Amino acid sequence: MAWLYGSDAVQQLSENVVLYDLAQMRGNSAVLSRIPDNIGGVYAWYRRFEIDANAINDPQVFANYILEELCKEHSAPRETKLPPAHKIKLEPETSFSKELLLKELAADSSFRQLLFMLLNNSLIFQQPLYIGKATNLYSRIRSHIREGSILRDRLADAGHKINRCRLLIIHTSYNTNTVPDSLDEDDELDNQSEEDYEFSKLASDKLVEDILSRLFLPSFTLRYG
């Protein structure tokens, strides 16, 4: 059951908004073949929950699955200097104090079904993993999903697989010229410069990304704007 979206690999939510379920696509080429290469805009990565079929009817498998998901880091660690000679590192809290209650309720099939329904519709509840902008969405997404990319590795370190995530793309501009790949490499991931917008017809993308990031606090973005 889905509340706000279906179960297709690619869903056109509106004229300029598309939701991609990468878990239903085989390989990076299958993902990229569905993304136009002449469109700029804003995009967001979302965590996807893949529920073991055995967990639906097995309370122990169900409880173990939920606990495993709870133990995954839900944000990137933050580190800063504390003058004159110290630094502070903040790491996400992954402990869960209600394990016994979870295992008790797991025996109730209606509780399992309720939680499965909620996880299947997790986009309603969750904050984005990452929000970004690009003058060429095809090039930017290609750089994110390639092996060794900064975002891919950042998510993997926390137990999340980028090629099993959901990706929301909002098209805002159309480019007749190809944007050089060098502007879309991952070294621009958290510090995209104004030069990127010399190629954009809608510099408002930068403001849209900044507003969305500050409102919804993407958990694996290190800097906004």
PDB file of N, CA and C in Angstrom, residues 127-177:
ATOM      1  N   GLN A 127      13.733  12.944   6.800  1.00  0.00           N
ATOM      2  CA  GLN A 127      14.458  14.059   6.233  1.00  0.00           C
ATOM      3  C   GLN A 127      15.336  13.523   5.102  1.00  0.00           C
ATOM      4  N   PRO A 128      15.666  14.355   4.122  1.00  0.00           N
ATOM      5  CA  PRO A 128      16.506  13.882   3.019  1.00  0.00           C
ATOM      6  C   PRO A 128      17.896  13.498   3.521  1.00  0.00           C
ATOM      7  N   LEU A 129      18.499  12.543   2.842  1.00  0.00           N
ATOM      8  CA  LEU A 129      19.896  12.229   3.120  1.00  0.00           C
ATOM      9  C   LEU A 129      20.798  13.352   2.608  1.00  0.00           C
ATOM     10  N   TYR A 130      20.429  13.884   1.455  1.00  0.00           N
ATOM     11  CA  TYR A 130      21.262  14.922   0.835  1.00  0.00           C
ATOM     12  C   TYR A 130      20.397  15.720  -0.142  1.00  0.00           C
ATOM     13  N   ILE A 131      20.602  17.026  -0.179  1.00  0.00           N
ATOM     14  CA  ILE A 131      19.949  17.896  -1.153  1.00  0.00           C
ATOM     15  C   ILE A 131      21.029  18.616  -1.952  1.00  0.00           C
ATOM     16  N   GLY A 132      20.876  18.662  -3.259  1.00  0.00           N
ATOM     17  CA  GLY A 132      21.865  19.329  -4.094  1.00  0.00           C
ATOM     18  C   GLY A 132      21.228  20.065  -5.249  1.00  0.00           C
ATOM     19  N   LYS A 133      22.064  20.744  -6.014  1.00  0.00           N
ATOM     20  CA  LYS A 133      21.628  21.479  -7.204  1.00  0.00           C
ATOM     21  C   LYS A 133      22.629  21.201  -8.307  1.00  0.00           C
ATOM     22  N   ALA A 134      22.216  21.355  -9.536  1.00  0.00           N
ATOM     23  CA  ALA A 134      23.126  21.114 -10.659  1.00  0.00           C
ATOM     24  C   ALA A 134      22.588  21.770 -11.910  1.00  0.00           C
ATOM     25  N   THR A 135      23.478  22.274 -12.742  1.00  0.00           N
ATOM     26  CA  THR A 135      23.072  22.791 -14.037  1.00  0.00           C
ATOM     27  C   THR A 135      22.847  21.657 -15.029  1.00  0.00           C
ATOM     28  N   ASN A 136      23.425  20.498 -14.744  1.00  0.00           N
ATOM     29  CA  ASN A 136      23.210  19.301 -15.554  1.00  0.00           C
ATOM     30  C   ASN A 136      22.981  18.142 -14.592  1.00  0.00           C
ATOM     31  N   LEU A 137      21.717  17.802 -14.367  1.00  0.00           N
ATOM     32  CA  LEU A 137      21.379  16.772 -13.393  1.00  0.00           C
ATOM     33  C   LEU A 137      21.946  15.412 -13.779  1.00  0.00           C
ATOM     34  N   TYR A 138      21.965  15.118 -15.061  1.00  0.00           N
ATOM     35  CA  TYR A 138      22.510  13.845 -15.520  1.00  0.00           C
ATOM     36  C   TYR A 138      23.972  13.695 -15.087  1.00  0.00           C
ATOM     37  N   SER A 139      24.761  14.729 -15.337  1.00  0.00           N
ATOM     38  CA  SER A 139      26.177  14.688 -14.994  1.00  0.00           C
ATOM     39  C   SER A 139      26.382  14.601 -13.487  1.00  0.00           C
ATOM     40  N   ARG A 140      25.583  15.357 -12.728  1.00  0.00           N
ATOM     41  CA  ARG A 140      25.738  15.352 -11.274  1.00  0.00           C
ATOM     42  C   ARG A 140      25.363  14.004 -10.672  1.00  0.00           C
ATOM     43  N   ILE A 141      24.247  13.434 -11.112  1.00  0.00           N
ATOM     44  CA  ILE A 141      23.835  12.138 -10.584  1.00  0.00           C
ATOM     45  C   ILE A 141      24.843  11.064 -10.982  1.00  0.00           C
ATOM     46  N   ARG A 142      25.365  11.154 -12.189  1.00  0.00           N
ATOM     47  CA  ARG A 142      26.398  10.202 -12.621  1.00  0.00           C
ATOM     48  C   ARG A 142      27.605  10.258 -11.697  1.00  0.00           C
ATOM     49  N   SER A 143      27.991  11.472 -11.291  1.00  0.00           N
ATOM     50  CA  SER A 143      29.154  11.595 -10.414  1.00  0.00           C
ATOM     51  C   SER A 143      28.854  11.049  -9.023  1.00  0.00           C
ATOM     52  N   HIS A 144      27.616  11.183  -8.565  1.00  0.00           N
ATOM     53  CA  HIS A 144      27.253  10.680  -7.241  1.00  0.00           C
ATOM     54  C   HIS A 144      27.242   9.156  -7.182  1.00  0.00           C
ATOM     55  N   ILE A 145      26.736   8.500  -8.221  1.00  0.00           N
ATOM     56  CA  ILE A 145      26.541   7.050  -8.142  1.00  0.00           C
ATOM     57  C   ILE A 145      27.748   6.246  -8.603  1.00  0.00           C
ATOM     58  N   ARG A 146      28.754   6.911  -9.159  1.00  0.00           N
ATOM     59  CA  ARG A 146      29.938   6.158  -9.588  1.00  0.00           C
ATOM     60  C   ARG A 146      30.691   5.623  -8.377  1.00  0.00           C
ATOM     61  N   GLU A 147      31.413   4.527  -8.573  1.00  0.00           N
ATOM     62  CA  GLU A 147      32.219   3.939  -7.504  1.00  0.00           C
ATOM     63  C   GLU A 147      33.259   4.946  -7.017  1.00  0.00           C
ATOM     64  N   GLY A 148      33.376   5.082  -5.706  1.00  0.00           N
ATOM     65  CA  GLY A 148      34.386   5.963  -5.138  1.00  0.00           C
ATOM     66  C   GLY A 148      33.961   7.401  -4.987  1.00  0.00           C
ATOM     67  N   SER A 149      32.709   7.734  -5.317  1.00  0.00           N
ATOM     68  CA  SER A 149      32.276   9.126  -5.168  1.00  0.00           C
ATOM     69  C   SER A 149      32.197   9.487  -3.687  1.00  0.00           C
ATOM     70  N   ILE A 150      32.332  10.775  -3.399  1.00  0.00           N
ATOM     71  CA  ILE A 150      32.312  11.232  -2.015  1.00  0.00           C
ATOM     72  C   ILE A 150      30.982  10.903  -1.341  1.00  0.00           C
ATOM     73  N   LEU A 151      29.874  11.216  -2.011  1.00  0.00           N
ATOM     74  CA  LEU A 151      28.575  10.978  -1.400  1.00  0.00           C
ATOM     75  C   LEU A 151      28.318   9.483  -1.249  1.00  0.00           C
ATOM     76  N   ARG A 152      28.668   8.706  -2.254  1.00  0.00           N
ATOM     77  CA  ARG A 152      28.472   7.251  -2.171  1.00  0.00           C
ATOM     78  C   ARG A 152      29.214   6.682  -0.969  1.00  0.00           C
ATOM     79  N   ASP A 153      30.469   7.084  -0.798  1.00  0.00           N
ATOM     80  CA  ASP A 153      31.276   6.575   0.314  1.00  0.00           C
ATOM     81  C   ASP A 153      30.775   7.096   1.655  1.00  0.00           C
ATOM     82  N   ARG A 154      30.327   8.349   1.677  1.00  0.00           N
ATOM     83  CA  ARG A 154      29.819   8.930   2.920  1.00  0.00           C
ATOM     84  C   ARG A 154      28.595   8.157   3.403  1.00  0.00           C
ATOM     85  N   LEU A 155      27.700   7.842   2.483  1.00  0.00           N
ATOM     86  CA  LEU A 155      26.518   7.075   2.854  1.00  0.00           C
ATOM     87  C   LEU A 155      26.888   5.638   3.228  1.00  0.00           C
ATOM     88  N   ALA A 156      27.807   5.043   2.472  1.00  0.00           N
ATOM     89  CA  ALA A 156      28.210   3.663   2.747  1.00  0.00           C
ATOM     90  C   ALA A 156      28.826   3.528   4.129  1.00  0.00           C
ATOM     91  N   ASP A 157      29.594   4.528   4.545  1.00  0.00           N
ATOM     92  CA  ASP A 157      30.206   4.487   5.877  1.00  0.00           C
ATOM     93  C   ASP A 157      29.149   4.417   6.980  1.00  0.00           C
ATOM     94  N   ALA A 158      27.964   4.929   6.684  1.00  0.00           N
ATOM     95  CA  ALA A 158      26.876   4.915   7.665  1.00  0.00           C
ATOM     96  C   ALA A 158      25.930   3.734   7.459  1.00  0.00           C
ATOM     97  N   GLY A 159      26.241   2.865   6.512  1.00  0.00           N
ATOM     98  CA  GLY A 159      25.421   1.682   6.281  1.00  0.00           C
ATOM     99  C   GLY A 159      24.337   1.838   5.242  1.00  0.00           C
ATOM    100  N   HIS A 160      24.390   2.920   4.459  1.00  0.00           N
ATOM    101  CA  HIS A 160      23.376   3.170   3.439  1.00  0.00           C
ATOM    102  C   HIS A 160      23.971   2.999   2.042  1.00  0.00           C
ATOM    103  N   LYS A 161      23.265   2.330   1.149  1.00  0.00           N
ATOM    104  CA  LYS A 161      23.727   2.113  -0.215  1.00  0.00           C
ATOM    105  C   LYS A 161      23.029   3.101  -1.148  1.00  0.00           C
ATOM    106  N   ILE A 162      23.808   3.936  -1.815  1.00  0.00           N
ATOM    107  CA  ILE A 162      23.207   4.959  -2.659  1.00  0.00           C
ATOM    108  C   ILE A 162      22.413   4.352  -3.804  1.00  0.00           C
ATOM    109  N   ASN A 163      22.842   3.180  -4.296  1.00  0.00           N
ATOM    110  CA  ASN A 163      22.118   2.566  -5.411  1.00  0.00           C
ATOM    111  C   ASN A 163      20.882   1.791  -4.963  1.00  0.00           C
ATOM    112  N   ARG A 164      20.529   1.906  -3.660  1.00  0.00           N
ATOM    113  CA  ARG A 164      19.273   1.349  -3.159  1.00  0.00           C
ATOM    114  C   ARG A 164      18.374   2.458  -2.608  1.00  0.00           C
ATOM    115  N   CYS A 165      18.754   3.712  -2.866  1.00  0.00           N
ATOM    116  CA  CYS A 165      18.002   4.857  -2.355  1.00  0.00           C
ATOM    117  C   CYS A 165      16.905   5.281  -3.332  1.00  0.00           C
ATOM    118  N   ARG A 166      16.116   6.247  -2.894  1.00  0.00           N
ATOM    119  CA  ARG A 166      15.190   6.934  -3.789  1.00  0.00           C
ATOM    120  C   ARG A 166      15.766   8.310  -4.099  1.00  0.00           C
ATOM    121  N   LEU A 167      15.519   8.764  -5.314  1.00  0.00           N
ATOM    122  CA  LEU A 167      16.047  10.041  -5.784  1.00  0.00           C
ATOM    123  C   LEU A 167      14.897  10.876  -6.327  1.00  0.00           C
ATOM    124  N   LEU A 168      14.749  12.072  -5.779  1.00  0.00           N
ATOM    125  CA  LEU A 168      13.728  13.008  -6.254  1.00  0.00           C
ATOM    126  C   LEU A 168      14.404  14.117  -7.027  1.00  0.00           C
ATOM    127  N   ILE A 169      13.952  14.356  -8.252  1.00  0.00           N
ATOM    128  CA  ILE A 169      14.538  15.382  -9.109  1.00  0.00           C
ATOM    129  C   ILE A 169      13.472  16.408  -9.478  1.00  0.00           C
ATOM    130  N   ILE A 170      13.820  17.690  -9.323  1.00  0.00           N
ATOM    131  CA  ILE A 170      12.941  18.787  -9.717  1.00  0.00           C
ATOM    132  C   ILE A 170      13.600  19.542 -10.862  1.00  0.00           C
ATOM    133  N   HIS A 171      13.065  19.434 -12.057  1.00  0.00           N
ATOM    134  CA  HIS A 171      13.615  20.115 -13.227  1.00  0.00           C
ATOM    135  C   HIS A 171      13.236  21.592 -13.189  1.00  0.00           C
ATOM    136  N   THR A 172      14.220  22.468 -13.338  1.00  0.00           N
ATOM    137  CA  THR A 172      13.915  23.902 -13.311  1.00  0.00           C
ATOM    138  C   THR A 172      14.462  24.657 -14.508  1.00  0.00           C
ATOM    139  N   SER A 173      15.395  24.065 -15.255  1.00  0.00           N
ATOM    140  CA  SER A 173      15.982  24.787 -16.379  1.00  0.00           C
ATOM    141  C   SER A 173      16.423  23.809 -17.442  1.00  0.00           C
ATOM    142  N   TYR A 174      16.491  24.308 -18.668  1.00  0.00           N
ATOM    143  CA  TYR A 174      16.903  23.502 -19.806  1.00  0.00           C
ATOM    144  C   TYR A 174      18.137  24.125 -20.427  1.00  0.00           C
ATOM    145  N   ASN A 175      19.157  23.302 -20.669  1.00  0.00           N
ATOM    146  CA  ASN A 175      20.423  23.789 -21.205  1.00  0.00           C
ATOM    147  C   ASN A 175      20.631  23.295 -22.619  1.00  0.00           C
ATOM    148  N   THR A 176      20.933  24.199 -23.519  1.00  0.00           N
ATOM    149  CA  THR A 176      21.226  23.803 -24.893  1.00  0.00           C
ATOM    150  C   THR A 176      22.692  23.437 -25.057  1.00  0.00           C
ATOM    151  N   ASN A 177      23.531  23.895 -24.142  1.00  0.00           N
ATOM    152  CA  ASN A 177      24.956  23.571 -24.193  1.00  0.00           C
ATOM    153  C   ASN A 177      25.286  22.542 -23.126  1.00  0.00           C
TER     154      ASN A 177
END
